[in-house]
Each structure stands twice: as structure tokens, then as C-alpha cells.
PDB file of C-alpha atoms in Angstrom:
ATOM      1  CA  MET A  18    -129.434  95.042 -70.256  1.00  0.00           C
ATOM      2  CA  SER A  19    -128.109  92.634 -67.625  1.00  0.00           C
ATOM      3  CA  THR A  20    -126.040  93.538 -64.635  1.00  0.00           C
ATOM      4  CA  THR A  21    -123.080  91.688 -63.113  1.00  0.00           C
ATOM      5  CA  THR A  22    -123.339  90.716 -59.461  1.00  0.00           C
ATOM      6  CA  THR A  23    -120.756  89.381 -57.040  1.00  0.00           C
ATOM      7  CA  PRO A  24    -121.114  85.945 -55.403  1.00  0.00           C
ATOM      8  CA  ASP A  25    -122.807  87.566 -52.366  1.00  0.00           C
ATOM      9  CA  GLY A  26    -125.520  89.094 -54.598  1.00  0.00           C
ATOM     10  CA  GLN A  27    -124.193  92.674 -54.537  1.00  0.00           C
ATOM     11  CA  GLU A  28    -123.575  94.688 -57.603  1.00  0.00           C
ATOM     12  CA  PRO A  29    -120.030  95.888 -58.289  1.00  0.00           C
ATOM     13  CA  ASP A  30    -119.178  99.368 -57.097  1.00  0.00           C
ATOM     14  CA  PRO A  31    -118.887 101.681 -60.087  1.00  0.00           C
ATOM     15  CA  ALA A  32    -116.332 103.756 -58.218  1.00  0.00           C
ATOM     16  CA  ASN A  33    -113.790 100.932 -58.279  1.00  0.00           C
ATOM     17  CA  GLY A  34    -112.480  99.167 -61.302  1.00  0.00           C
ATOM     18  CA  PHE A  35    -114.258  96.022 -62.193  1.00  0.00           C
ATOM     19  CA  ALA A  36    -110.991  94.130 -62.731  1.00  0.00           C
ATOM     20  CA  ASP A  37    -109.756  94.963 -59.211  1.00  0.00           C
ATOM     21  CA  GLN A  38    -112.912  93.664 -57.666  1.00  0.00           C
ATOM     22  CA  VAL A  39    -112.723  90.400 -59.607  1.00  0.00           C
ATOM     23  CA  ALA A  40    -109.112  89.914 -58.555  1.00  0.00           C
ATOM     24  CA  GLY A  41    -109.976  90.442 -54.936  1.00  0.00           C
ATOM     25  CA  TRP A  42    -112.857  88.063 -55.171  1.00  0.00           C
ATOM     26  CA  LEU A  43    -110.607  85.381 -56.673  1.00  0.00           C
ATOM     27  CA  ALA A  44    -108.025  85.891 -53.942  1.00  0.00           C
ATOM     28  CA  GLU A  45    -110.648  85.376 -51.261  1.00  0.00           C
ATOM     29  CA  THR A  46    -112.358  82.341 -52.775  1.00  0.00           C
ATOM     30  CA  THR A  47    -109.400  80.422 -54.360  1.00  0.00           C
ATOM     31  CA  GLU A  48    -106.605  78.623 -52.352  1.00  0.00           C
ATOM     32  CA  PRO A  49    -103.079  79.016 -53.782  1.00  0.00           C
ATOM     33  CA  ALA A  50    -101.653  75.845 -55.376  1.00  0.00           C
ATOM     34  CA  PRO A  51     -98.342  74.517 -54.141  1.00  0.00           C
ATOM     35  CA  ALA A  52     -95.281  75.845 -55.863  1.00  0.00           C
ATOM     36  CA  GLY A  53     -94.437  73.869 -58.941  1.00  0.00           C
ATOM     37  CA  ASP A  54     -97.678  71.872 -58.796  1.00  0.00           C
ATOM     38  CA  VAL A  55     -98.849  71.043 -62.248  1.00  0.00           C
ATOM     39  CA  VAL A  56    -102.186  69.309 -62.424  1.00  0.00           C
ATOM     40  CA  GLY A  57    -102.844  66.991 -65.272  1.00  0.00           C
ATOM     41  CA  GLY A  58    -106.298  65.736 -66.138  1.00  0.00           C
ATOM     42  CA  ALA A  59    -109.694  66.578 -64.696  1.00  0.00           C
ATOM     43  CA  ASP A  60    -109.085  64.679 -61.445  1.00  0.00           C
ATOM     44  CA  GLY A  61    -105.989  66.723 -60.524  1.00  0.00           C
ATOM     45  CA  ALA A  62    -103.515  63.765 -60.659  1.00  0.00           C
ATOM     46  CA  VAL A  63     -99.759  64.539 -60.829  1.00  0.00           C
ATOM     47  CA  SER A  64     -97.900  62.995 -63.806  1.00  0.00           C
ATOM     48  CA  ARG A  65     -94.783  60.799 -63.538  1.00  0.00           C
ATOM     49  CA  ARG A  66     -92.679  63.413 -65.257  1.00  0.00           C
ATOM     50  CA  VAL A  67     -93.645  65.999 -62.660  1.00  0.00           C
ATOM     51  CA  LYS A  68     -92.844  63.604 -59.836  1.00  0.00           C
ATOM     52  CA  ALA A  69     -89.405  62.815 -61.364  1.00  0.00           C
ATOM     53  CA  MET A  70     -88.668  66.506 -61.819  1.00  0.00           C
ATOM     54  CA  ARG A  71     -89.669  67.250 -58.203  1.00  0.00           C
ATOM     55  CA  ALA A  72     -87.322  64.499 -56.966  1.00  0.00           C
ATOM     56  CA  GLU A  73     -84.486  65.810 -59.150  1.00  0.00           C
ATOM     57  CA  VAL A  74     -84.966  69.366 -57.910  1.00  0.00           C
ATOM     58  CA  ALA A  75     -85.089  68.214 -54.282  1.00  0.00           C
ATOM     59  CA  GLU A  76     -81.910  66.180 -54.745  1.00  0.00           C
ATOM     60  CA  ALA A  77     -80.153  69.087 -56.442  1.00  0.00           C
ATOM     61  CA  ARG A  78     -81.030  71.415 -53.540  1.00  0.00           C
ATOM     62  CA  GLN A  79     -79.449  68.903 -51.129  1.00  0.00           C
ATOM     63  CA  LEU A  80     -76.359  68.279 -53.288  1.00  0.00           C
ATOM     64  CA  ALA A  81     -75.592  71.946 -54.041  1.00  0.00           C
ATOM     65  CA  PRO A  82     -74.084  72.783 -50.608  1.00  0.00           C
ATOM     66  CA  LEU A  83     -72.210  69.474 -50.517  1.00  0.00           C
ATOM     67  CA  LEU A  84     -70.594  70.007 -53.911  1.00  0.00           C
ATOM     68  CA  ALA A  85     -69.253  73.352 -52.753  1.00  0.00           C
ATOM     69  CA  GLU A  86     -67.150  71.645 -50.069  1.00  0.00           C
ATOM     70  CA  GLU A  87     -63.370  71.419 -50.769  1.00  0.00           C
ATOM     71  CA  ALA A  88     -62.608  68.660 -48.247  1.00  0.00           C
ATOM     72  CA  PRO A  89     -63.194  65.705 -50.617  1.00  0.00           C
ATOM     73  CA  LEU A  90     -60.797  67.231 -53.150  1.00  0.00           C
ATOM     74  CA  ALA A  91     -57.989  67.274 -50.571  1.00  0.00           C
ATOM     75  CA  LEU A  92     -58.149  63.494 -50.067  1.00  0.00           C
ATOM     76  CA  ASP A  93     -56.004  61.118 -52.156  1.00  0.00           C
ATOM     77  CA  THR A  94     -57.739  58.426 -54.122  1.00  0.00           C
ATOM     78  CA  ALA A  95     -56.783  54.761 -53.846  1.00  0.00           C
ATOM     79  CA  ARG A  96     -54.894  55.010 -57.156  1.00  0.00           C
ATOM     80  CA  VAL A  97     -52.838  57.976 -55.955  1.00  0.00           C
ATOM     81  CA  ARG A  98     -51.977  56.242 -52.692  1.00  0.00           C
ATOM     82  CA  ARG A  99     -50.994  53.071 -54.536  1.00  0.00           C
ATOM     83  CA  ARG A 100     -48.743  55.003 -56.920  1.00  0.00           C
ATOM     84  CA  ARG A 101     -47.171  56.914 -54.030  1.00  0.00           C
ATOM     85  CA  LYS A 102     -46.451  53.636 -52.249  1.00  0.00           C
ATOM     86  CA  GLN A 103     -44.859  52.186 -55.368  1.00  0.00           C
ATOM     87  CA  GLY A 104     -42.716  55.307 -55.795  1.00  0.00           C
ATOM     88  CA  ARG A 105     -41.418  55.107 -52.233  1.00  0.00           C
ATOM     89  CA  GLN A 106     -40.634  51.428 -52.600  1.00  0.00           C
ATOM     90  CA  ALA A 107     -38.748  52.084 -55.851  1.00  0.00           C
ATOM     91  CA  ALA A 108     -36.745  54.874 -54.182  1.00  0.00           C
ATOM     92  CA  ALA A 109     -35.919  52.618 -51.223  1.00  0.00           C
ATOM     93  CA  LEU A 110     -34.810  49.791 -53.506  1.00  0.00           C
ATOM     94  CA  HIS A 111     -32.659  52.174 -55.529  1.00  0.00           C
ATOM     95  CA  ALA A 112     -30.983  53.514 -52.386  1.00  0.00           C
ATOM     96  CA  LEU A 113     -30.477  49.967 -51.124  1.00  0.00           C
ATOM     97  CA  GLY A 114     -28.955  48.974 -54.450  1.00  0.00           C
ATOM     98  CA  GLN A 115     -26.164  51.532 -53.918  1.00  0.00           C
ATOM     99  CA  ASP A 116     -25.057  49.855 -50.705  1.00  0.00           C
ATOM    100  CA  PRO A 117     -21.700  48.064 -51.201  1.00  0.00           C
ATOM    101  CA  ALA A 118     -22.880  44.965 -49.340  1.00  0.00           C
ATOM    102  CA  VAL A 119     -25.979  44.658 -51.520  1.00  0.00           C
ATOM    103  CA  ARG A 120     -23.949  45.206 -54.678  1.00  0.00           C
ATOM    104  CA  ALA A 121     -21.522  42.483 -53.587  1.00  0.00           C
ATOM    105  CA  TRP A 122     -24.458  40.147 -52.917  1.00  0.00           C
ATOM    106  CA  GLN A 123     -25.912  40.861 -56.353  1.00  0.00           C
ATOM    107  CA  ALA A 124     -22.564  40.187 -58.016  1.00  0.00           C
ATOM    108  CA  ALA A 125     -22.132  36.916 -56.099  1.00  0.00           C
ATOM    109  CA  ARG A 126     -25.641  35.811 -57.048  1.00  0.00           C
ATOM    110  CA  TRP A 127     -25.116  36.566 -60.745  1.00  0.00           C
ATOM    111  CA  ARG A 128     -21.711  34.865 -60.683  1.00  0.00           C
ATOM    112  CA  LEU A 129     -23.370  31.767 -59.226  1.00  0.00           C
ATOM    113  CA  VAL A 130     -26.138  31.848 -61.832  1.00  0.00           C
ATOM    114  CA  LEU A 131     -23.655  32.199 -64.696  1.00  0.00           C
ATOM    115  CA  THR A 132     -21.404  29.511 -63.265  1.00  0.00           C
ATOM    116  CA  VAL A 133     -24.280  27.053 -62.893  1.00  0.00           C
ATOM    117  CA  ALA A 134     -25.496  27.810 -66.426  1.00  0.00           C
ATOM    118  CA  GLY A 135     -22.002  27.374 -67.842  1.00  0.00           C
ATOM    119  CA  GLY A 136     -21.426  24.204 -65.825  1.00  0.00           C
ATOM    120  CA  VAL A 137     -24.683  22.656 -66.993  1.00  0.00           C
ATOM    121  CA  ALA A 138     -23.830  23.543 -70.593  1.00  0.00           C
ATOM    122  CA  LEU A 139     -20.365  22.006 -70.168  1.00  0.00           C
ATOM    123  CA  VAL A 140     -21.722  18.766 -68.673  1.00  0.00           C
ATOM    124  CA  LEU A 141     -24.375  18.439 -71.387  1.00  0.00           C
ATOM    125  CA  ALA A 142     -21.803  19.130 -74.104  1.00  0.00           C
ATOM    126  CA  LEU A 143     -19.472  16.443 -72.736  1.00  0.00           C
ATOM    127  CA  ALA A 144     -22.382  14.039 -72.384  1.00  0.00           C
ATOM    128  CA  TRP A 145     -23.334  14.730 -76.005  1.00  0.00           C
ATOM    129  CA  SER A 146     -19.867  13.764 -77.157  1.00  0.00           C
ATOM    130  CA  THR A 147     -19.810  10.558 -75.092  1.00  0.00           C
ATOM    131  CA  ALA A 148     -21.492   8.527 -77.823  1.00  0.00           C
ATOM    132  CA  GLY A 149     -19.031   9.734 -80.447  1.00  0.00           C
ATOM    133  CA  VAL A 150     -16.035   8.962 -78.261  1.00  0.00           C
ATOM    134  CA  GLN A 151     -17.463   5.502 -77.460  1.00  0.00           C
ATOM    135  CA  ARG A 152     -17.824   4.716 -81.151  1.00  0.00           C
ATOM    136  CA  PHE A 153     -14.242   5.807 -81.785  1.00  0.00           C
ATOM    137  CA  ALA A 154     -12.858   3.860 -78.809  1.00  0.00           C
ATOM    138  CA  ALA A 155     -14.862   0.676 -79.417  1.00  0.00           C
ATOM    139  CA  GLU A 156     -13.397   0.265 -82.923  1.00  0.00           C
ATOM    140  CA  GLY A 157     -16.274  -1.910 -84.097  1.00  0.00           C
ATOM    141  CA  ALA A 158     -16.327  -4.235 -81.077  1.00  0.00           C
ATOM    142  CA  PRO A 159     -19.530  -6.268 -80.655  1.00  0.00           C
ATOM    143  CA  ALA A 160     -22.206  -4.832 -78.380  1.00  0.00           C
ATOM    144  CA  TRP A 161     -21.757  -5.648 -74.684  1.00  0.00           C
ATOM    145  CA  SER A 162     -18.315  -7.059 -75.260  1.00  0.00           C
ATOM    146  CA  PRO A 163     -15.555  -5.912 -72.846  1.00  0.00           C
ATOM    147  CA  GLY A 164     -14.115  -3.517 -75.433  1.00  0.00           C
ATOM    148  CA  TRP A 165     -17.573  -2.063 -76.186  1.00  0.00           C
ATOM    149  CA  VAL A 166     -18.372  -1.574 -72.476  1.00  0.00           C
ATOM    150  CA  PHE A 167     -15.018  -0.046 -71.525  1.00  0.00           C
ATOM    151  CA  ALA A 168     -15.283   2.346 -74.470  1.00  0.00           C
ATOM    152  CA  TRP A 169     -18.106   4.106 -72.623  1.00  0.00           C
ATOM    153  CA  LEU A 170     -15.649   5.031 -69.840  1.00  0.00           C
ATOM    154  CA  VAL A 171     -13.248   6.964 -72.072  1.00  0.00           C
ATOM    155  CA  GLU A 172     -15.258  10.175 -72.248  1.00  0.00           C
ATOM    156  CA  PRO A 173     -16.292  10.237 -68.551  1.00  0.00           C
ATOM    157  CA  PHE A 174     -12.736  10.060 -67.154  1.00  0.00           C
ATOM    158  CA  MET A 175     -11.542  12.695 -69.613  1.00  0.00           C
ATOM    159  CA  SER A 176     -14.508  14.887 -68.682  1.00  0.00           C
ATOM    160  CA  LEU A 177     -13.778  14.520 -64.961  1.00  0.00           C
ATOM    161  CA  ALA A 178     -10.161  15.531 -65.532  1.00  0.00           C
ATOM    162  CA  LEU A 179     -11.258  18.519 -67.589  1.00  0.00           C
ATOM    163  CA  LEU A 180     -13.846  19.573 -64.999  1.00  0.00           C
ATOM    164  CA  THR A 181     -11.185  19.332 -62.280  1.00  0.00           C
ATOM    165  CA  VAL A 182      -9.011  21.835 -64.099  1.00  0.00           C
ATOM    166  CA  VAL A 183     -11.957  24.137 -64.801  1.00  0.00           C
ATOM    167  CA  ALA A 184     -13.128  24.011 -61.163  1.00  0.00           C
ATOM    168  CA  ALA A 185      -9.640  24.803 -59.875  1.00  0.00           C
ATOM    169  CA  ARG A 186      -9.318  27.794 -62.176  1.00  0.00           C
ATOM    170  CA  ALA A 187     -12.800  28.927 -61.142  1.00  0.00           C
ATOM    171  CA  PHE A 188     -12.009  28.883 -57.428  1.00  0.00           C
ATOM    172  CA  MET A 189      -8.723  30.702 -57.821  1.00  0.00           C
ATOM    173  CA  ALA A 190     -10.282  33.295 -60.129  1.00  0.00           C
ATOM    174  CA  THR A 191     -12.920  34.096 -57.514  1.00  0.00           C
ATOM    175  CA  ARG A 192     -10.078  34.823 -55.078  1.00  0.00           C
ATOM    176  CA  GLY A 193      -8.408  37.232 -57.471  1.00  0.00           C
ATOM    177  CA  ARG A 194      -5.566  34.819 -58.297  1.00  0.00           C
ATOM    178  CA  PRO A 195      -6.396  33.321 -61.716  1.00  0.00           C
ATOM    179  CA  LEU A 196      -4.431  30.230 -62.730  1.00  0.00           C
ATOM    180  CA  ASP A 197      -2.741  31.248 -65.961  1.00  0.00           C
ATOM    181  CA  ASP A 198       0.048  28.703 -65.889  1.00  0.00           C
ATOM    182  CA  ARG A 199       0.821  27.595 -69.423  1.00  0.00           C
ATOM    183  CA  ARG A 200       1.125  23.941 -68.453  1.00  0.00           C
ATOM    184  CA  LEU A 201      -2.326  23.936 -66.928  1.00  0.00           C
ATOM    185  CA  VAL A 202      -3.772  25.640 -69.989  1.00  0.00           C
ATOM    186  CA  ARG A 203      -2.101  23.037 -72.210  1.00  0.00           C
ATOM    187  CA  VAL A 204      -3.589  20.193 -70.168  1.00  0.00           C
ATOM    188  CA  GLU A 205      -7.000  21.785 -70.495  1.00  0.00           C
ATOM    189  CA  ARG A 206      -6.636  22.179 -74.241  1.00  0.00           C
ATOM    190  CA  LEU A 207      -5.337  18.617 -74.554  1.00  0.00           C
ATOM    191  CA  PHE A 208      -8.481  17.118 -73.055  1.00  0.00           C
ATOM    192  CA  VAL A 209     -10.738  19.285 -75.180  1.00  0.00           C
ATOM    193  CA  GLY A 210      -8.717  18.512 -78.318  1.00  0.00           C
ATOM    194  CA  LEU A 211      -8.891  14.770 -77.676  1.00  0.00           C
ATOM    195  CA  THR A 212     -12.639  14.919 -77.249  1.00  0.00           C
ATOM    196  CA  LEU A 213     -13.009  16.973 -80.418  1.00  0.00           C
ATOM    197  CA  GLY A 214     -10.740  14.715 -82.456  1.00  0.00           C
ATOM    198  CA  MET A 215     -12.377  11.449 -81.369  1.00  0.00           C
ATOM    199  CA  ASN A 216     -15.833  12.833 -82.167  1.00  0.00           C
ATOM    200  CA  ALA A 217     -14.884  14.226 -85.559  1.00  0.00           C
ATOM    201  CA  TRP A 218     -12.580  11.463 -86.863  1.00  0.00           C
ATOM    202  CA  PRO A 219     -15.194   8.857 -87.915  1.00  0.00           C
ATOM    203  CA  HIS A 220     -17.148  11.517 -89.817  1.00  0.00           C
ATOM    204  CA  LEU A 221     -14.315  13.211 -91.736  1.00  0.00           C
ATOM    205  CA  PRO A 222     -14.199  13.114 -95.547  1.00  0.00           C
ATOM    206  CA  GLY A 223     -12.441   9.966 -96.722  1.00  0.00           C
ATOM    207  CA  ILE A 224     -13.025   8.213 -93.389  1.00  0.00           C
ATOM    208  CA  ALA A 225     -16.803   8.079 -93.220  1.00  0.00           C
ATOM    209  CA  ASP A 226     -18.663   5.706 -95.522  1.00  0.00           C
ATOM    210  CA  THR A 227     -21.013   8.532 -96.484  1.00  0.00           C
ATOM    211  CA  PHE A 228     -19.749  11.999 -95.632  1.00  0.00           C
ATOM    212  CA  THR A 229     -22.316  14.654 -94.726  1.00  0.00           C
ATOM    213  CA  VAL A 230     -21.660  18.101 -93.349  1.00  0.00           C
ATOM    214  CA  SER A 231     -24.643  17.860 -91.019  1.00  0.00           C
ATOM    215  CA  GLY A 232     -23.347  14.619 -89.492  1.00  0.00           C
ATOM    216  CA  LEU A 233     -19.907  16.140 -88.893  1.00  0.00           C
ATOM    217  CA  VAL A 234     -21.350  19.304 -87.352  1.00  0.00           C
ATOM    218  CA  LEU A 235     -23.671  17.369 -85.039  1.00  0.00           C
ATOM    219  CA  HIS A 236     -20.828  15.216 -83.709  1.00  0.00           C
ATOM    220  CA  ILE A 237     -18.400  18.089 -83.102  1.00  0.00           C
ATOM    221  CA  LEU A 238     -21.097  20.309 -81.580  1.00  0.00           C
ATOM    222  CA  GLY A 239     -20.537  18.990 -78.066  1.00  0.00           C
ATOM    223  CA  PRO A 240     -16.748  19.479 -78.030  1.00  0.00           C
ATOM    224  CA  VAL A 241     -17.083  22.944 -79.598  1.00  0.00           C
ATOM    225  CA  VAL A 242     -19.505  24.026 -76.874  1.00  0.00           C
ATOM    226  CA  ALA A 243     -17.171  22.572 -74.250  1.00  0.00           C
ATOM    227  CA  VAL A 244     -14.257  24.578 -75.657  1.00  0.00           C
ATOM    228  CA  ALA A 245     -16.344  27.769 -75.613  1.00  0.00           C
ATOM    229  CA  VAL A 246     -17.463  27.253 -72.025  1.00  0.00           C
ATOM    230  CA  VAL A 247     -13.977  26.363 -70.784  1.00  0.00           C
ATOM    231  CA  THR A 248     -12.572  29.475 -72.469  1.00  0.00           C
ATOM    232  CA  ALA A 249     -15.301  31.871 -71.358  1.00  0.00           C
ATOM    233  CA  LEU A 250     -15.809  30.874 -67.721  1.00  0.00           C
ATOM    234  CA  PRO A 251     -12.336  31.900 -66.420  1.00  0.00           C
ATOM    235  CA  ILE A 252     -12.698  35.294 -68.110  1.00  0.00           C
ATOM    236  CA  VAL A 253     -16.125  35.821 -66.528  1.00  0.00           C
ATOM    237  CA  TRP A 254     -14.880  34.756 -63.096  1.00  0.00           C
ATOM    238  CA  ASN A 255     -11.881  37.044 -63.301  1.00  0.00           C
ATOM    239  CA  ALA A 256     -14.134  39.969 -64.288  1.00  0.00           C
ATOM    240  CA  PHE A 257     -16.345  39.367 -61.255  1.00  0.00           C
ATOM    241  CA  ALA A 258     -13.269  39.158 -59.027  1.00  0.00           C
ATOM    242  CA  GLN A 259     -12.115  42.600 -60.229  1.00  0.00           C
ATOM    243  CA  LEU A 260     -15.409  44.342 -59.428  1.00  0.00           C
ATOM    244  CA  ASP A 261     -15.263  47.292 -57.034  1.00  0.00           C
ATOM    245  CA  HIS A 262     -18.477  47.345 -54.989  1.00  0.00           C
ATOM    246  CA  THR A 263     -17.717  50.561 -53.112  1.00  0.00           C
ATOM    247  CA  THR A 264     -19.158  53.911 -54.205  1.00  0.00           C
ATOM    248  CA  THR A 265     -16.918  56.902 -53.593  1.00  0.00           C
ATOM    249  CA  PRO A 266     -18.307  60.457 -53.160  1.00  0.00           C
ATOM    250  CA  ASP A 267     -16.250  61.618 -56.139  1.00  0.00           C
ATOM    251  CA  ARG A 268     -18.015  59.192 -58.459  1.00  0.00           C
ATOM    252  CA  ALA A 269     -21.428  60.112 -57.078  1.00  0.00           C
ATOM    253  CA  GLU A 270     -20.812  63.842 -57.516  1.00  0.00           C
ATOM    254  CA  THR A 271     -19.461  63.319 -61.006  1.00  0.00           C
ATOM    255  CA  ALA A 272     -22.542  61.338 -61.954  1.00  0.00           C
ATOM    256  CA  VAL A 273     -25.066  63.994 -60.881  1.00  0.00           C
ATOM    257  CA  THR A 274     -23.221  67.308 -61.328  1.00  0.00           C
ATOM    258  CA  PRO A 275     -24.041  68.930 -64.677  1.00  0.00           C
ATOM    259  CA  ALA A 276     -21.291  70.301 -66.866  1.00  0.00           C
ATOM    260  CA  THR A 277     -20.733  74.075 -66.748  1.00  0.00           C
ATOM    261  CA  TYR A 278     -19.490  76.441 -69.462  1.00  0.00           C
ATOM    262  CA  ARG A 279     -15.884  77.521 -68.951  1.00  0.00           C
ATOM    263  CA  GLY A 280     -15.439  79.829 -71.888  1.00  0.00           C
ATOM    264  CA  ASN A 281     -12.122  79.308 -73.679  1.00  0.00           C
ATOM    265  CA  ALA A 282     -10.438  77.433 -70.845  1.00  0.00           C
ATOM    266  CA  PRO A 283      -8.311  74.512 -72.057  1.00  0.00           C
ATOM    267  CA  ALA A 284      -9.960  71.119 -71.793  1.00  0.00           C
ATOM    268  CA  PRO A 285      -8.557  68.962 -68.994  1.00  0.00           C
ATOM    269  CA  ALA A 286      -6.468  65.990 -69.975  1.00  0.00           C
ATOM    270  CA  PRO A 287      -8.409  62.722 -69.938  1.00  0.00           C
ATOM    271  CA  SER A 288      -7.724  60.732 -66.795  1.00  0.00           C
ATOM    272  CA  LEU A 289      -6.724  57.111 -67.193  1.00  0.00           C
ATOM    273  CA  PRO A 290      -8.603  54.476 -65.189  1.00  0.00           C
ATOM    274  CA  ALA A 291      -6.879  53.356 -62.016  1.00  0.00           C
ATOM    275  CA  ALA A 292      -5.114  50.019 -62.257  1.00  0.00           C
ATOM    276  CA  PRO A 293      -6.897  47.298 -60.252  1.00  0.00           C
ATOM    277  CA  PRO A 294      -4.624  46.232 -57.377  1.00  0.00           C
ATOM    278  CA  ALA A 295      -5.193  42.520 -58.012  1.00  0.00           C
ATOM    279  CA  LEU A 296      -4.167  42.801 -61.680  1.00  0.00           C
ATOM    280  CA  LEU A 297      -1.162  44.926 -60.792  1.00  0.00           C
ATOM    281  CA  ALA A 298       0.022  42.411 -58.198  1.00  0.00           C
ATOM    282  CA  ARG A 299      -0.502  39.550 -60.626  1.00  0.00           C
ATOM    283  CA  ALA A 300       1.481  41.351 -63.338  1.00  0.00           C
ATOM    284  CA  ARG A 301       4.369  41.943 -60.936  1.00  0.00           C
ATOM    285  CA  ASP A 302       4.418  38.252 -60.005  1.00  0.00           C
ATOM    286  CA  LEU A 303       4.490  37.237 -63.665  1.00  0.00           C
ATOM    287  CA  ILE A 304       7.331  39.695 -64.356  1.00  0.00           C
ATOM    288  CA  THR A 305       9.254  38.275 -61.404  1.00  0.00           C
ATOM    289  CA  THR A 306       8.826  34.703 -62.640  1.00  0.00           C
ATOM    290  CA  GLY A 307       9.805  35.692 -66.176  1.00  0.00           C
ATOM    291  CA  THR A 308       6.418  34.968 -67.745  1.00  0.00           C
ATOM    292  CA  LEU A 309       6.136  38.619 -68.776  1.00  0.00           C
ATOM    293  CA  PRO A 310       8.929  40.991 -69.839  1.00  0.00           C
ATOM    294  CA  ALA A 311      10.006  43.865 -67.624  1.00  0.00           C
ATOM    295  CA  ALA A 312       7.989  46.359 -69.700  1.00  0.00           C
ATOM    296  CA  PRO A 313       5.031  44.369 -71.071  1.00  0.00           C
ATOM    297  CA  SER A 314       2.696  45.810 -73.653  1.00  0.00           C
ATOM    298  CA  ALA A 315      -0.990  46.325 -73.061  1.00  0.00           C
ATOM    299  CA  ARG A 316      -1.832  43.533 -75.516  1.00  0.00           C
ATOM    300  CA  ALA A 317       0.423  41.066 -73.674  1.00  0.00           C
ATOM    301  CA  LEU A 318      -1.061  42.072 -70.324  1.00  0.00           C
ATOM    302  CA  ARG A 319      -4.598  41.665 -71.653  1.00  0.00           C
ATOM    303  CA  LYS A 320      -3.853  38.226 -73.025  1.00  0.00           C
ATOM    304  CA  THR A 321      -2.043  37.008 -69.910  1.00  0.00           C
ATOM    305  CA  LEU A 322      -4.278  38.555 -67.240  1.00  0.00           C
ATOM    306  CA  HIS A 323      -7.529  37.927 -69.124  1.00  0.00           C
ATOM    307  CA  CYS A 324      -8.757  41.463 -68.522  1.00  0.00           C
ATOM    308  CA  GLY A 325     -10.080  44.361 -70.565  1.00  0.00           C
ATOM    309  CA  MET A 326      -7.865  46.615 -72.662  1.00  0.00           C
ATOM    310  CA  ASP A 327      -8.492  49.623 -70.391  1.00  0.00           C
ATOM    311  CA  ASP A 328      -7.278  47.724 -67.329  1.00  0.00           C
ATOM    312  CA  ALA A 329      -4.300  46.401 -69.288  1.00  0.00           C
ATOM    313  CA  ARG A 330      -3.299  49.937 -70.341  1.00  0.00           C
ATOM    314  CA  ALA A 331      -3.661  51.159 -66.750  1.00  0.00           C
ATOM    315  CA  VAL A 332      -1.410  48.353 -65.460  1.00  0.00           C
ATOM    316  CA  ARG A 333       1.100  49.057 -68.227  1.00  0.00           C
ATOM    317  CA  ASP A 334       1.258  52.774 -67.352  1.00  0.00           C
ATOM    318  CA  VAL A 335       1.729  52.051 -63.619  1.00  0.00           C
ATOM    319  CA  LEU A 336       4.542  49.609 -64.357  1.00  0.00           C
ATOM    320  CA  LYS A 337       6.242  52.182 -66.598  1.00  0.00           C
ATOM    321  CA  GLU A 338       6.035  54.876 -63.930  1.00  0.00           C
ATOM    322  CA  GLN A 339       7.449  52.545 -61.277  1.00  0.00           C
ATOM    323  CA  ALA A 340      10.237  51.440 -63.594  1.00  0.00           C
TER     324      ALA A 340
END
């Protein structure tokens, strides 16, 4: 029967447990391995996976206290700051757009844009009809003959006369005094009618050698556009002249104050729009000169003053009250 001895050659003490003695011996002779050290292989080399895990754990221990900080969450990101800047700029532009001077500038700019667009369309339309008028005025004269050359001047001098009338009405309309004289309107219509007739005549059925609808439409297109522009521009100018660029507190409060429930209270009577002073003064002048009757109707006022029906009704009501 063999006996177990300790590394120093002594036999284990029977009074103590054998397991306790072995544990103590191991504690004295073996050095503790570092925490988390996992040895792989006989040579004790550390694997790549262990090294990566150690680096991840070390990084996590450093990041944990930093992630608990609330300071980074209180800072705005670049996107938030950009959106806040855009919001403030939009609010400033909206407030600036309510300024009467800015609103007047915007109206003047749009009136200029519309006038230039209409003027270009009118010039191009008259230029389009020049060839048709030249063919009508030449009456088959040979090319480069005196009659053929002078025929090219018919449309330009009529166009200049027409543009003179249109420009005069434009300037007066921007000053709130539209030129609605019947004689001037007749002169304007005369020039447009002559241009239309001279363009359409050679292409009418029974006159043209070969009548086609497309040929007739193409030759009257220029005069038709000219008529539309000449008719529309004075109305547009007069509408711009009647604009009120001021903002009153009553309008602002009405726009933002919500409606409240009033139970069974009677509904207030609808208020009529105030008559524009310029239209009212113009209507009085026309009544004085006899162009309008003493008590004109809203339809007559709308047709004569070139305004909307609401403004015409307002002018009519004011004239009735004053009468």
C-alpha cells in the first residue's frame, strides 16, 4: 500500500482533510492567472478572438461613463440649426411682406412684368400681321417696285398709332385716371379692325383661290392677339391702380380672431365693401359730364369704370346714399 507525500517529502497529516492540504499546496505553488486570461495551445499564446474581446471590454469601460453624460443631448445638431435659421428667415420675410411699402413695391414689380409681357405680345402680334397687311396693300405689285415697298409701311404706322393710344391709357390708368373716352376707344378699335380686316380679306371664302380654315386662322391670329392684349391691359392697369397697400388693425384682427358661439343671437348683416375713392371720383366726373346717368346701375358702372362687380355695387350704393 503506497502513501501520498507532499512536495517537501512529508506525509499528509491525518488530522486535517486531505483536500484542504492539496488546496493549500496549490495556492502556495501556483501563481494566479490574470483576470479574463484564456490560454490557447500548449505554448500559452492568446487567440485573436480573446484580444478583440479584451479591446471591446476596455473600450466599453471607457465609454460607459461618457454615455451617461447629458451634455451632448442638449446641443443642437447642424440640421436643427439650419432648420431654425430657415424658420427665422421665413418669419422675417413674412413680416416684411406685410409692410405697405414692400407690398407697393411688389405690386409695381408685377405690374411692370405684366406690362412688358403684354407689350411684347402686342408687338409680336402686330409684326405677325405685317406680312398679311403688306400683301393686301401691295395688290399684286411686282417685288421691289414702289408700291410693293411702300406696302410694308402700312402696318408699322398703324401699329405705332395703336401703341400710342395703348401707352397713353396705360399711363393714365397707373395714376388712377383711366381714359375711358368713347372717341379714344373707337380710334383704338378702328386700328385693330383695319389690321384684322386686311389680314383676313385675301383668305376669305370666295376671295382666296383655295380657301382653307388653317390659312385664315393663321393670318388673323396676330390681330386677334392684338385685340386681346389691347382690351386686357387697361383692365389690369386699373386693377393695380385700385390696390390698397395699407393693412389696418381691424383687418388683421379679423383675419386671426376665431369665431365664437353666440347662441341664438341674430346674425349680423353682411357689410358691403367700401367704395374705392378713385372709382367714386371717376363716377362722379362721368355723371357730371353726362356719360353716366344720375343713378347708374352696377352693370353700367362696371362696364364704364372697368372694375369688378363688388366695387361697382359699392360705388352705386354710395351714389344712392348721397343722392
